[in-house]
Each structure stands twice: as structure tokens, then as C-alpha cells.
Tab-separated table of C-alpha atoms in Angstrom:
chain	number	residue	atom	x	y	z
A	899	UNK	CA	59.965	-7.339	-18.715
A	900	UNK	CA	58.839	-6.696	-15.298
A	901	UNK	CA	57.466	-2.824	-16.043
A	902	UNK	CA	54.265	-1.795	-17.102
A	903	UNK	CA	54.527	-2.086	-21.228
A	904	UNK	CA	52.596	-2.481	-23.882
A	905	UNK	CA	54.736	-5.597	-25.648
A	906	UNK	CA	52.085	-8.388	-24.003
A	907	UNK	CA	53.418	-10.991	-26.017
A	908	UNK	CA	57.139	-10.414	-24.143
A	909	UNK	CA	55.893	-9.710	-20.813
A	910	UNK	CA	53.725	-12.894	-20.835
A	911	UNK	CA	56.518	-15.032	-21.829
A	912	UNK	CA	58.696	-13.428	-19.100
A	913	UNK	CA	55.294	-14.707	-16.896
A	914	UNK	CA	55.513	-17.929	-17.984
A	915	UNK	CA	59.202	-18.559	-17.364
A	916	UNK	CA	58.996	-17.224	-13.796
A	917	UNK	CA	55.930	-18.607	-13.237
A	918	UNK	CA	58.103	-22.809	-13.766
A	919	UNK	CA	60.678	-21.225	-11.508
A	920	UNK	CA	58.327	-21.112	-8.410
A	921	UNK	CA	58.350	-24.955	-8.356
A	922	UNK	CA	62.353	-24.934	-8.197
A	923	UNK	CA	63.595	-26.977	-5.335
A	924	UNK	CA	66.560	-24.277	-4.473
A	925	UNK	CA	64.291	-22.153	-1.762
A	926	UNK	CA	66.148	-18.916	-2.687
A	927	UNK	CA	65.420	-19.062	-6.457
A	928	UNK	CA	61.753	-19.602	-5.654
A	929	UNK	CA	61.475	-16.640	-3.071
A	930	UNK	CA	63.365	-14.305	-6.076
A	931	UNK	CA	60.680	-15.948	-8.669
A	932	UNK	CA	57.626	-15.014	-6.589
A	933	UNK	CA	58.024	-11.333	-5.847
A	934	UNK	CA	59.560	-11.228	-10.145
A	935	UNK	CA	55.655	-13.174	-11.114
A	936	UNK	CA	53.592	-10.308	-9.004
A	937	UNK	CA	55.702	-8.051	-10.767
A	938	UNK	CA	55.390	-9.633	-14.458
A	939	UNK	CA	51.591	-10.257	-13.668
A	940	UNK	CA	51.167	-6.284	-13.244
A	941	UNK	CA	53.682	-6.351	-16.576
A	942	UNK	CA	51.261	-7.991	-18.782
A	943	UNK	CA	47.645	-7.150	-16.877
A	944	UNK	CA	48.912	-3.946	-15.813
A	945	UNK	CA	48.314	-3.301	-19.722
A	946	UNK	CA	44.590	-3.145	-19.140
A	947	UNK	CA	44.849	0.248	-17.660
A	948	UNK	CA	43.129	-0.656	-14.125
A	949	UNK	CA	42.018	2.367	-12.641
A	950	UNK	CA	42.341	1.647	-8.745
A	951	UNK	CA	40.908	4.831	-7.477
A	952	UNK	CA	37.541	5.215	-9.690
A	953	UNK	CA	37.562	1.534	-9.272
A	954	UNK	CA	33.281	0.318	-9.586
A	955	UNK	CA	32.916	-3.486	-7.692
A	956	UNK	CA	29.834	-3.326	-10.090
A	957	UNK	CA	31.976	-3.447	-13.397
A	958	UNK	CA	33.503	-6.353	-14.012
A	959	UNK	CA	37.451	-6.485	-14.892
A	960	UNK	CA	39.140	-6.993	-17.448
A	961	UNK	CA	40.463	-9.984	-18.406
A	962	UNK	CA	43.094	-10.015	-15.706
A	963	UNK	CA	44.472	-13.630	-16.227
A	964	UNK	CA	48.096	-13.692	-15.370
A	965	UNK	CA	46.922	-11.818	-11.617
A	966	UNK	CA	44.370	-14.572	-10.822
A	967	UNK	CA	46.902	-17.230	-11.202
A	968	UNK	CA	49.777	-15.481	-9.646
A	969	UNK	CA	47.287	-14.674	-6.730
A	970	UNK	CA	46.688	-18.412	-7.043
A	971	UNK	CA	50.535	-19.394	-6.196
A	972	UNK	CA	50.792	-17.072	-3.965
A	973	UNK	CA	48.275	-17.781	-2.049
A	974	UNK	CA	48.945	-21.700	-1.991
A	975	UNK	CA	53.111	-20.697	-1.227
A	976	UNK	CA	51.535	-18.785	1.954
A	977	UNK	CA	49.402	-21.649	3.465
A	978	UNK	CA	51.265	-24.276	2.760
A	979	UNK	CA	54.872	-24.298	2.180
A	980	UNK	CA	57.463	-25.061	4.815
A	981	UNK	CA	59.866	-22.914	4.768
A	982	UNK	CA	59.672	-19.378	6.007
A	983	UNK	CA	61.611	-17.355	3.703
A	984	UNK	CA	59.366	-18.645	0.332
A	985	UNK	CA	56.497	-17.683	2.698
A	986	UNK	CA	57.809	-14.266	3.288
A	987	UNK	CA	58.205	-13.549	-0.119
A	988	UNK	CA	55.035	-15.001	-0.836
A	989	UNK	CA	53.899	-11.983	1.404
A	990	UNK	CA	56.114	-9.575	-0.031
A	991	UNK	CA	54.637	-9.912	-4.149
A	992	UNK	CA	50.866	-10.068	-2.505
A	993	UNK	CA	52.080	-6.771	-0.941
A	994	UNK	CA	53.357	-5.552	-4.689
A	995	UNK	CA	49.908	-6.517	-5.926
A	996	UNK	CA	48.009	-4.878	-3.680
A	997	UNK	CA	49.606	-1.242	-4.086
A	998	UNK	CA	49.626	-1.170	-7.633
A	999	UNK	CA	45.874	-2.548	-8.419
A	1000	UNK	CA	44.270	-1.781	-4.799
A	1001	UNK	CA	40.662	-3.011	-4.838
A	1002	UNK	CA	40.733	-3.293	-8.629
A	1003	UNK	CA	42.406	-6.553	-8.539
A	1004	UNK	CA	38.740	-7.967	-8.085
A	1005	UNK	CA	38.981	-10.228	-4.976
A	1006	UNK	CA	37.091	-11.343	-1.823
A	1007	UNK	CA	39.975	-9.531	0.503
A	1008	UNK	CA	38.753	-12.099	3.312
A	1009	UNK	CA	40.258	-14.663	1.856
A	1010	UNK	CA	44.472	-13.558	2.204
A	1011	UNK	CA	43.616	-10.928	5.276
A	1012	UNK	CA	42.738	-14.779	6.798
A	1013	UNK	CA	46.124	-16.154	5.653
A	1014	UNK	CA	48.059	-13.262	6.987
A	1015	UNK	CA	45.786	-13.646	10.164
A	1016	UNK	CA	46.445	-17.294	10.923
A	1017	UNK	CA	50.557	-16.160	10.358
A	1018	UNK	CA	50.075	-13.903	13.040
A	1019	UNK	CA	48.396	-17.092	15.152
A	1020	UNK	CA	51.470	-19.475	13.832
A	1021	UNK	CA	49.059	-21.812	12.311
A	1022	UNK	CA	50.456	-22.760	8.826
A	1023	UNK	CA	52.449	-24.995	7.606
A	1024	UNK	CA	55.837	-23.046	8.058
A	1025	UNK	CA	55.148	-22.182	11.618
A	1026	UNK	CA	53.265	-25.794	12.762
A	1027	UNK	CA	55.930	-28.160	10.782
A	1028	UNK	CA	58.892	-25.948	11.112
A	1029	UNK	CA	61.429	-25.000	8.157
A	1030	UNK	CA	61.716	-28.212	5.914
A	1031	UNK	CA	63.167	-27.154	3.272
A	1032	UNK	CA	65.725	-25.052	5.111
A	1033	UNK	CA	66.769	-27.754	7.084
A	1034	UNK	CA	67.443	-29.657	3.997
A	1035	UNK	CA	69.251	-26.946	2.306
A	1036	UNK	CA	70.327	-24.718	5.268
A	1037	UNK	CA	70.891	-21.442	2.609
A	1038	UNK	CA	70.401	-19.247	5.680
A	1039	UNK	CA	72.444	-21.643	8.257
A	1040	UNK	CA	73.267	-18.350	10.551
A	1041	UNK	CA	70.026	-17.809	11.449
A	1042	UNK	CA	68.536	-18.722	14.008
A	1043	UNK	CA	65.134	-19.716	14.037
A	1044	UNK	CA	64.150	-16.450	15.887
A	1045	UNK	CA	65.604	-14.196	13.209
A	1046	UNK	CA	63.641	-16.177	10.469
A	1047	UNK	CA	60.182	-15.816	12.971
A	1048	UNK	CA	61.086	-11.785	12.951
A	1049	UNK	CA	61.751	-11.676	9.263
A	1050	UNK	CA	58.593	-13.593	8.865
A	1051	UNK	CA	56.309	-11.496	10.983
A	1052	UNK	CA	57.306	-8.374	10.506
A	1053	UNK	CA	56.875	-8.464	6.308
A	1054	UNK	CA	53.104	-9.857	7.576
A	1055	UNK	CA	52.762	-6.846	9.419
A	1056	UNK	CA	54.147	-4.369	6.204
A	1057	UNK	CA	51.492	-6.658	3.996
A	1058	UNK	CA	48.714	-5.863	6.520
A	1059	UNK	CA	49.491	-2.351	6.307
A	1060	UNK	CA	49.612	-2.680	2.516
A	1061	UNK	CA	45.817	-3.805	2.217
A	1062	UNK	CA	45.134	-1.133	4.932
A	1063	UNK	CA	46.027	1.903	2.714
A	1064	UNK	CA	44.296	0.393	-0.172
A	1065	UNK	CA	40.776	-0.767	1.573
A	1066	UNK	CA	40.903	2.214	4.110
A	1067	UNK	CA	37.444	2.372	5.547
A	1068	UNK	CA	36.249	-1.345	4.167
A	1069	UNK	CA	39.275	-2.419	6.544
A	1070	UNK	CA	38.563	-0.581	9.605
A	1071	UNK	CA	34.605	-2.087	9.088
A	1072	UNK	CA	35.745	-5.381	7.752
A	1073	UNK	CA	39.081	-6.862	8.484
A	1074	UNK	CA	40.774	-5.046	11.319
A	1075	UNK	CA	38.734	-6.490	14.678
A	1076	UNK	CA	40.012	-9.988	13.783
A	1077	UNK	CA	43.356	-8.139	12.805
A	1078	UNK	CA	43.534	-6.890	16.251
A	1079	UNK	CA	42.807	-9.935	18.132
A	1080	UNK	CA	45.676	-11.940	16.052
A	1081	UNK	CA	47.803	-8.936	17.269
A	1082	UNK	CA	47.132	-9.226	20.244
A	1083	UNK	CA	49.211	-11.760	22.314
A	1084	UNK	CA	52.121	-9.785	20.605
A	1085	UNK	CA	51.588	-6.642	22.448
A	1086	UNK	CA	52.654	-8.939	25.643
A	1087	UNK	CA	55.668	-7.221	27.697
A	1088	UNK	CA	56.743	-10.715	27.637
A	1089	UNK	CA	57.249	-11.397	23.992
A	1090	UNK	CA	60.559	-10.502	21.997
A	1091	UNK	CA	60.912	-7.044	21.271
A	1092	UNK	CA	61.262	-7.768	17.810
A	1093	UNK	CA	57.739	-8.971	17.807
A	1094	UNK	CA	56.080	-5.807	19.837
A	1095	UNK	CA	57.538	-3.189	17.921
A	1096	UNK	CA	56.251	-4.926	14.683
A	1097	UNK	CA	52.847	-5.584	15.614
A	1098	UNK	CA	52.623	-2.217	17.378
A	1099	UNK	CA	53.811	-0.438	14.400
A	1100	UNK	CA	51.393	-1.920	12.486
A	1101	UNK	CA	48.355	-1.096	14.756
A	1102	UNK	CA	49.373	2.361	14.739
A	1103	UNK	CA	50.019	2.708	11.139
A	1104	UNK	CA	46.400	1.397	10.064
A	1105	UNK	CA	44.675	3.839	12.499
A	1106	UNK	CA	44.938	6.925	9.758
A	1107	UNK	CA	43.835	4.219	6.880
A	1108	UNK	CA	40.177	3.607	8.512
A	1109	UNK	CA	39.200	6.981	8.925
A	1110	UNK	CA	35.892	6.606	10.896
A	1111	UNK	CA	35.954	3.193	11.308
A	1112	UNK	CA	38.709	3.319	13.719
A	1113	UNK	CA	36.312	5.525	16.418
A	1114	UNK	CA	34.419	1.771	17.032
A	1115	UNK	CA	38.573	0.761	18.084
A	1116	UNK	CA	39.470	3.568	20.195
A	1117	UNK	CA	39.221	2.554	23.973
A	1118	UNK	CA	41.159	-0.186	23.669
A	1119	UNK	CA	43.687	1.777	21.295
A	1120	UNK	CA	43.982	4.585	23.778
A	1121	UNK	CA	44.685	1.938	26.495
A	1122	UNK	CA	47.913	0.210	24.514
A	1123	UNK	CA	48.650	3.555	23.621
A	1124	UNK	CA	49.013	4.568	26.884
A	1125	UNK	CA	50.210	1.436	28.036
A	1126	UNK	CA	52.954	0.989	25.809
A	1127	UNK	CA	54.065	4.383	26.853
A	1128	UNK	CA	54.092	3.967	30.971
A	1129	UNK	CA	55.076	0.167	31.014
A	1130	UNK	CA	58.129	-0.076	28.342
A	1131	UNK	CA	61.636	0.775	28.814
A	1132	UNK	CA	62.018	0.348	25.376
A	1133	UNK	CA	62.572	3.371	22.843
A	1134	UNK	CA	61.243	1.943	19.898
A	1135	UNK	CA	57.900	0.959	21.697
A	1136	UNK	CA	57.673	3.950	22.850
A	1137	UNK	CA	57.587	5.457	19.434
A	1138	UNK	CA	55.141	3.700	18.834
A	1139	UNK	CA	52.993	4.709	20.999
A	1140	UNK	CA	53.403	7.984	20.591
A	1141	UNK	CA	52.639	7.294	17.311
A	1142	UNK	CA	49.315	5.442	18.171
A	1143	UNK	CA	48.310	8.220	20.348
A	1144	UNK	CA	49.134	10.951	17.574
A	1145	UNK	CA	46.843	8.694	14.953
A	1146	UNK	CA	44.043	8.609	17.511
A	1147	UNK	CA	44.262	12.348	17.882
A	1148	UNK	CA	44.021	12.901	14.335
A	1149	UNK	CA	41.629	10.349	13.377
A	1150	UNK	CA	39.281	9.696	16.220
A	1151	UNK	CA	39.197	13.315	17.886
A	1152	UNK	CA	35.354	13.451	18.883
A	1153	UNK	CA	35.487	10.535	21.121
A	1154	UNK	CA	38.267	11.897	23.094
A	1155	UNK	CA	37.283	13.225	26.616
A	1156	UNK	CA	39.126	15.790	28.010
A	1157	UNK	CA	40.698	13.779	30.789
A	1158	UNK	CA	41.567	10.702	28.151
A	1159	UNK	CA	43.572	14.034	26.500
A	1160	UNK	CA	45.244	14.722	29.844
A	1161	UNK	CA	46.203	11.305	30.078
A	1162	UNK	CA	47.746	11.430	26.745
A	1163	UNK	CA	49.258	14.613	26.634
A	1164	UNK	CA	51.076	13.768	30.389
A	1165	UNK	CA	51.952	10.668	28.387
A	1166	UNK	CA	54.173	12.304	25.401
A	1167	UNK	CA	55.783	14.905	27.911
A	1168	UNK	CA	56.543	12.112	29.998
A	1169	UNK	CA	58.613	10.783	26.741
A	1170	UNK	CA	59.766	14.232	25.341
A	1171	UNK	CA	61.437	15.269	28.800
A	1172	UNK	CA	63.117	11.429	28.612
A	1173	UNK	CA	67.361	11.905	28.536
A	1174	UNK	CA	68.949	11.697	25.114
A	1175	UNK	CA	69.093	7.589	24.785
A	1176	UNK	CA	65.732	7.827	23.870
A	1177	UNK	CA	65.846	9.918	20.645
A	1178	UNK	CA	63.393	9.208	18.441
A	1179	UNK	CA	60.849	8.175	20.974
A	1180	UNK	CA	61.156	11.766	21.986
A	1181	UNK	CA	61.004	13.221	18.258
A	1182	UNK	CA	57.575	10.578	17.875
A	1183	UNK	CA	56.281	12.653	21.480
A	1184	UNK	CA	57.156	16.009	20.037
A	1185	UNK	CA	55.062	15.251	17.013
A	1186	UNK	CA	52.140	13.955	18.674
A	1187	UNK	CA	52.262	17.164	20.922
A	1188	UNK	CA	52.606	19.535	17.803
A	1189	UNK	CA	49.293	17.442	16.144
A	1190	UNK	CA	47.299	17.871	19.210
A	1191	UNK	CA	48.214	21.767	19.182
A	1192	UNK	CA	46.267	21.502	16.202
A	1193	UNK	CA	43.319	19.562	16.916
A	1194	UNK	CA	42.961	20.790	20.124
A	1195	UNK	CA	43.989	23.906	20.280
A	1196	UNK	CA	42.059	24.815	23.406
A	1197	UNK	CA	43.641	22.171	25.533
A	1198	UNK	CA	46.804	24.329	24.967
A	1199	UNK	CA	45.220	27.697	25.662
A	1200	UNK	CA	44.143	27.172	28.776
A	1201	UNK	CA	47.761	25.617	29.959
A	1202	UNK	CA	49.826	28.340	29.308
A	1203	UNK	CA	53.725	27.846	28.652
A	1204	UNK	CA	52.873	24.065	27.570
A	1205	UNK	CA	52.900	25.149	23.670
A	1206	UNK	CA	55.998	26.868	23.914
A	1207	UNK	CA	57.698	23.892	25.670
A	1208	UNK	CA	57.077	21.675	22.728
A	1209	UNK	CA	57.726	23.989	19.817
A	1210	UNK	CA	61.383	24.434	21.786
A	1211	UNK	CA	62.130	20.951	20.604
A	1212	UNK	CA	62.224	21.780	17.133
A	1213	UNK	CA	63.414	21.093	14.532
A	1214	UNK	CA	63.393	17.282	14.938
A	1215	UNK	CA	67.126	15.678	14.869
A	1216	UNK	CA	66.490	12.008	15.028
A	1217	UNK	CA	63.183	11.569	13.668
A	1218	UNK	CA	63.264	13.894	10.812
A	1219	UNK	CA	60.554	12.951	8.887
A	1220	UNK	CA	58.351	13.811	11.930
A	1221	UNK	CA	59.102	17.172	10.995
A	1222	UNK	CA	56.157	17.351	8.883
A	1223	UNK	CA	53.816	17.035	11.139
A	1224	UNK	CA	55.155	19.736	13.208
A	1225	UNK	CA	55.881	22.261	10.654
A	1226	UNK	CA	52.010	22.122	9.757
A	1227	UNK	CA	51.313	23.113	13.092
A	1228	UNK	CA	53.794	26.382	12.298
A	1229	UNK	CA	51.391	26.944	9.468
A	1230	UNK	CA	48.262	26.146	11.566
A	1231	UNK	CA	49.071	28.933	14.229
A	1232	UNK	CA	50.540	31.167	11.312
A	1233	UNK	CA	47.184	30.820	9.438
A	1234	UNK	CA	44.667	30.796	12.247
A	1235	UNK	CA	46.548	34.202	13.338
A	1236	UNK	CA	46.297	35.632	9.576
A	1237	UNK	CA	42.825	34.547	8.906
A	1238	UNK	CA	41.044	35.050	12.053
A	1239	UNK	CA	43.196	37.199	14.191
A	1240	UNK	CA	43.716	34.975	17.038
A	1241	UNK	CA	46.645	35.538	18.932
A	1242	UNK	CA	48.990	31.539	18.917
A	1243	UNK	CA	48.598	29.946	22.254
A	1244	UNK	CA	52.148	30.356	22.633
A	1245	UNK	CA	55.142	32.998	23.155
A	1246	UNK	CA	55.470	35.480	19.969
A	1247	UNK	CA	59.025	35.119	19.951
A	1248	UNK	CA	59.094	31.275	20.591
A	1249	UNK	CA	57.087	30.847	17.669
A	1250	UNK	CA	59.459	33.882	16.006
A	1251	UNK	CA	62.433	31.614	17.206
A	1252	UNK	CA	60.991	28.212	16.358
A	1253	UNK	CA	60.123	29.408	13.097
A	1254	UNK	CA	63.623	31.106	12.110
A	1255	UNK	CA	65.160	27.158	13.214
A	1256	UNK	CA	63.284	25.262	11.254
A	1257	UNK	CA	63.737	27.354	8.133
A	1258	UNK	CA	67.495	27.038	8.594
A	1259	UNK	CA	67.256	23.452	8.912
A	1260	UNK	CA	68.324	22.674	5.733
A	1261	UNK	CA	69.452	19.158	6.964
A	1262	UNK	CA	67.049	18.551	8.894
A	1263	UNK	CA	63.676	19.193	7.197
A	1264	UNK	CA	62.577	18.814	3.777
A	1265	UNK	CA	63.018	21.935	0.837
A	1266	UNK	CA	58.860	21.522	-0.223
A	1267	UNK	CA	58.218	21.309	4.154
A	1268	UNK	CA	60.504	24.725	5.016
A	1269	UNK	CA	58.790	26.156	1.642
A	1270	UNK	CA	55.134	25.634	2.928
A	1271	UNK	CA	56.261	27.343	6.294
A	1272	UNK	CA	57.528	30.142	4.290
A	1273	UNK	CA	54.925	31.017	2.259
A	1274	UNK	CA	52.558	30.723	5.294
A	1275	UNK	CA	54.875	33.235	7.016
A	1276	UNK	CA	54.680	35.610	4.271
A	1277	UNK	CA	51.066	35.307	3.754
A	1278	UNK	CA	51.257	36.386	7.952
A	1279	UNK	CA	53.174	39.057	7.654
A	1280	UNK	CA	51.001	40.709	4.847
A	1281	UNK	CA	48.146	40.090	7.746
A	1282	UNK	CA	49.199	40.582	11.166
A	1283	UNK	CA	52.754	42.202	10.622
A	1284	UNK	CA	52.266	44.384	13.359
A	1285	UNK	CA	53.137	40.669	15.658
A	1286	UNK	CA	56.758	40.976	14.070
A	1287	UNK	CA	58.075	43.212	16.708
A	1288	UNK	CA	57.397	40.643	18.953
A	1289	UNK	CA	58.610	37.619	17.679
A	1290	UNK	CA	62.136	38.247	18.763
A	1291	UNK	CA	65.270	39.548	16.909
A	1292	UNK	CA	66.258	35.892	15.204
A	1293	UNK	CA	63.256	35.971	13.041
A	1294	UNK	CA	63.383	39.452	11.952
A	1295	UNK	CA	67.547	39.038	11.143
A	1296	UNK	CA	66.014	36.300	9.077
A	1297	UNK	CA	63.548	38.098	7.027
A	1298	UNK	CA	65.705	41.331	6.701
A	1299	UNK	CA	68.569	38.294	4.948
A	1300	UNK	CA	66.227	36.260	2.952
A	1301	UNK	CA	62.559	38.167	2.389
């Protein structure tokens, strides 16, 4: 009963059963029945055809019933119940809700980006009065009271991101300054590394989501960036920063100064000449490097040989879905060669080289990625084929094989 149907009568019975299992006293049957009522709520309002993307804040909904009183429990399970895992699911079906109806579903947003707020400050009920009703039960006995803080905090973090992709710019404007200063005490060297990478993640994933809302963020962005970068040991912070700093590239690139882009770029080298224990922090670097190449192409004209050290990283082995962002560089300096004739800020036959790598990464990088570097190659070749001879023997072995 839990798809999008047209049998309302079914799908609100379904509702209605769940809905008595949330007061069950067995804390694992009510975490199951609260992500099953988001998901039986979209089952019978879901019906009314809610169109999240034209959505109008001026037209009133349709009756949307069953998702006002699931929002209802949900809400109340987040504030107030005792034990963490109930909470987390709580999280998790608000998180359902908010991808499929987005700002359709109607609501004042300040209301749960407060709830997930004062999680992030440990201020209700499961965090101040500790688990209750696991202590009484003890279904997850082999935890430890760390892992269930983790659990809790990082599915607060995925919900945050959630409303982020929905609200986009009405985030950035709205919600994320008081976001950030909740975050904040977890970006603390001091604090588990469970905790940092979450919150981290997070705060880098959102950046894209507020488009130009983020520039009023950047300065202190570009400072955790950089921080998280020069101060951790730890791969998976790292990553993250790489990741913040590729966001801010893309997102925020008029506000960067040129010596704020020397700090960064010095930054993800740093990482990407890092040994081998640090895998994907260097794949996250590479990426970053490959966007800027992009956005600022002139930083990598006028520093010759830098270019060609980053596109000798590819393709990405630990990170592969990183590989995206790199490839579209490929097609950036394939394009901006074909369409107005200048010459890549990097060796012909690197690029040949890189090129012929990633197209035979077949593990590695996605069939509809290697595709949109093909066609971008061929549509080069028709243009500026009289490069080829300089792109170096691997590249035209490969075009002679496959073209």
C-alpha cells in the first residue's frame, strides 16, 4: 500500500493501521511504523498529483490530510520522545516527505529546521533525559551510547540536506545561518570524528543547494575549508574539505580573490600529492582541481605544467563518482578548443593521454560519463583535428580502434 496509487480507500486503511502502531511500546516496531506512515501518507495524498516544482505558495493545497497528521507525529516523536532510535526514524520519514512533495507539502519550514536545530544543540528530550525506553527494553544492548549519538546525528545531518535540495535558495536566505551556528561546535578538532565528518559533510553538501545565497557564507566557509584541510590528519575530513572548497568554487566564484584561490588551490595539491592511505581525500582534491580548471581557467594558464599535473591523476580509482566532475572538464577544454580555438592550458598529449584513460575506464567511470567525453572528442576532431598529431600516439591508436 505504501506506493503512489489510485485505490485511496486501501492506502488510507494501510494509514490508519500504521498510524495505531506508532504508539506501540516495542521501540523497534514504532521506528519501522514511522518511516511506513510518511510513506502511506504520500500513498493516499500523493493521489492529489502535487506538483513540487511549479509549486505556487499562493494556491492553496489540496486536501492533504493524512500528511498534516503524519507531519503531526512526527514532529511530536522528534521533540519529545526518549529514545534515540524512534527519534531517528522520526527524522528519516520527515526526510521521505520532504523529497517527494518539496515545498508543496504546504508548511512553515521554520518550524522542523528548529527541531533538527535544537538536535544538533542536544536539547530534546532524547539527548537531555537520555534513552528511556532503551534502557527499559535494551533492543540495541551493544551499543554504546556513542554509536546511538552518531546514528542520531548523522540521519539529522542527511534530513538537513534533504530540506536543502528542496528549498535551495529560501534555505541559504532563511534557514542555513542558524544551521551553521548549531554546526558549529562540531567542526571542533576535539569532537569524535564521527561527529566532524557528519556535520562537515553536510555544510559542504548544502553549499551547491543555495546558489547565491551561499556568497553572504563564504569567508567563513573558505576558512573551515581550508582549515579542515591543513589541521586534520584525518582522510575523510579531508574530503570534505576538498569538497567544501570545490562547492565554493562552483557556487560562489565572484567573491573569490585571487590569493583566497592560491590558498585553495596549494590546499588540494597539498592533499592530491598525500601517499596512498589517503585515497579518496586525494580523488575529492583531484576533483576540486579539475572544477577550478573550469571556472578559472586563467589561474591555470598562467602556471604552466599545473593542469597537466592534475589531469595525470585520472581516471579516479577510489572516488569514482568524482569522475564526473572531472570528465566535464575533458569536455570543457575539448569544447572551448572546438568553439573558440583556444589552445587547453595544458600538454596536447596529456590531454591526448588523459583522454584515451578515461575512455578505457570501463570500471571506473560511468557508460553515459565516457559517452559525453566521446562525443565532445568527435565534435573536436571535426574542429581542430589538425591538434591530433599532437596529442600523442595512445589517443590516436584509440581512434584508429574505435572511431
Amino acid at each position: 500500500f505504501c506506493l503512489r496509487c489510485s485505490f485511496g480507500e486501501y492506502a488510507q486503511g494501510a494509514y490508519d493501521f500504521v498510524r495505531l502502531q506508532c504508539e506501540h511500546f516495542f521501540p523497534g516496531l514504532v521506528s519501522n511504523s514511522l518511516v511506513a506512515l510518511a510513506r502511506c501518507a504520500i500513498a493516499v495524498d500523493g493521489r492529489n498529483c502535487i506538483d513540487k516544482i511549479n509549486y505556487n505558495p499562493n494556491v492553496p493545497n489540496p486536501n492533504l490530510a493524512c500528511l498534516n497528521d503524519c507531519l503531526n507525529e512526527i514532529f511530536d516523536v522528534m521533540v519529545n520522545r526518549t529514545d534515540k532510535t524512534i527519534v531517528q526514524a522520526g527524522c528519516q520519514a520527515f526526510a521521505e516527505l520532504v523529497q517527494f512533495y518539496g515545498p508543496a507539502m504546504g508548511i512553515d519550514f521554520s518550524v522542523p529546521m528548529q527541531i533538527l536545530q535544537s538536535l544538533l544543540k542536544r536539547e530534546t528530550a532524547c539527548q537531555v533525559q537520555g534513552d528511556g525506553e532503551d534502557a527499559v527494553y535494551e533492543e540495541n544492548e551493544d551499543e554504546d551510547e556513542e554509536d546511538r549519538d552518531f546514528a542520531l546525528i548523522d540521519v539529522v545531518c542527511e534530513t538537513i540536506e534533504a530540506v536543502a535540495k528542496e528549498l535551495k535558495e529560501e534555505f541559504g536566505a532563511t534557514y542555513f545561518g542558524p544551521t551553521l551556528e548549531a554546526l558549529r561546535p562540531y567542526f571542533n578538532p576535539k569532537r569524535p570524528l564521527s561527529d566532524i565528518v557528519a556535520a562537515t559533510g553536510v555544510t559542504a553538501s548544502v553549499v551547491p543547494f543555495m546558489g547565491a545565497t551561499a556568497g553572504q557564507y563564504y569567508q567563513p566557509l573558505l576558512e573551515l575549508s581550508l582549515n579542515l584541510i591543513n589541521k586534520s590528519d584525518e582522510s575523510n575530513v579531508k574530503s570534505n574539505g576538498c569538497f567544501l572548497i570545490r562547492n565554493l568554487i562552483e557556487t560562489c566564484p565572484q567573491q573569490i580573490s585571487p590569493d583566497q584561490l592560491s590558498s585553495m588551490m596549494g590546499a588540494l595539491w597539498a592533499v592530491a600529492q598525500a601517499d596512498e592511505q589517503m585515497p579518496f581525500a586525494r580523488d575529492n582534491s583531484v576533483a576540486a582541481a579539475c572544477v577550478a580548471a573550469r571556472v578559472f581557467p586563467q589561474y591555470f594558464a598562467s602556471s604552466p605544467g599545473a593542469l597537466d599535473a592534475v589531469l595525470t591523476m585520472l581516471p579516479l580509482k577510489a572516488d569514482r563518482g568524482e569522475n564526473g566532475a572531472c570528465v566535464r572538464t575533458l569536455v570543457y577544454l575539448l569544447q572551448d578548443a572546438a568553439e573558440n580555438g583556444n589552445a587547453p592550458s595544458c600538454s596536447l598529449e596529456v590531454l591526448g593521454n588523459t583522454i584515451t584513460a578515461v575512455l578505457k575506464a570501463t570500471n571506473d567511470v560511468e557508460e553515459g560519463t565516457r559517452y559525453e567525453l566521446h562525443q565532445a572528442l568527435v565534435a573536436f576532431l571535426n574542429a581542430r583535428g589538425d591538434m591530433l598529431p599532437n596529442m600523442g600516439t595512445a589517443l590516436k591508436n584509440h581512434i584508429a580502434e574505435n572511431m
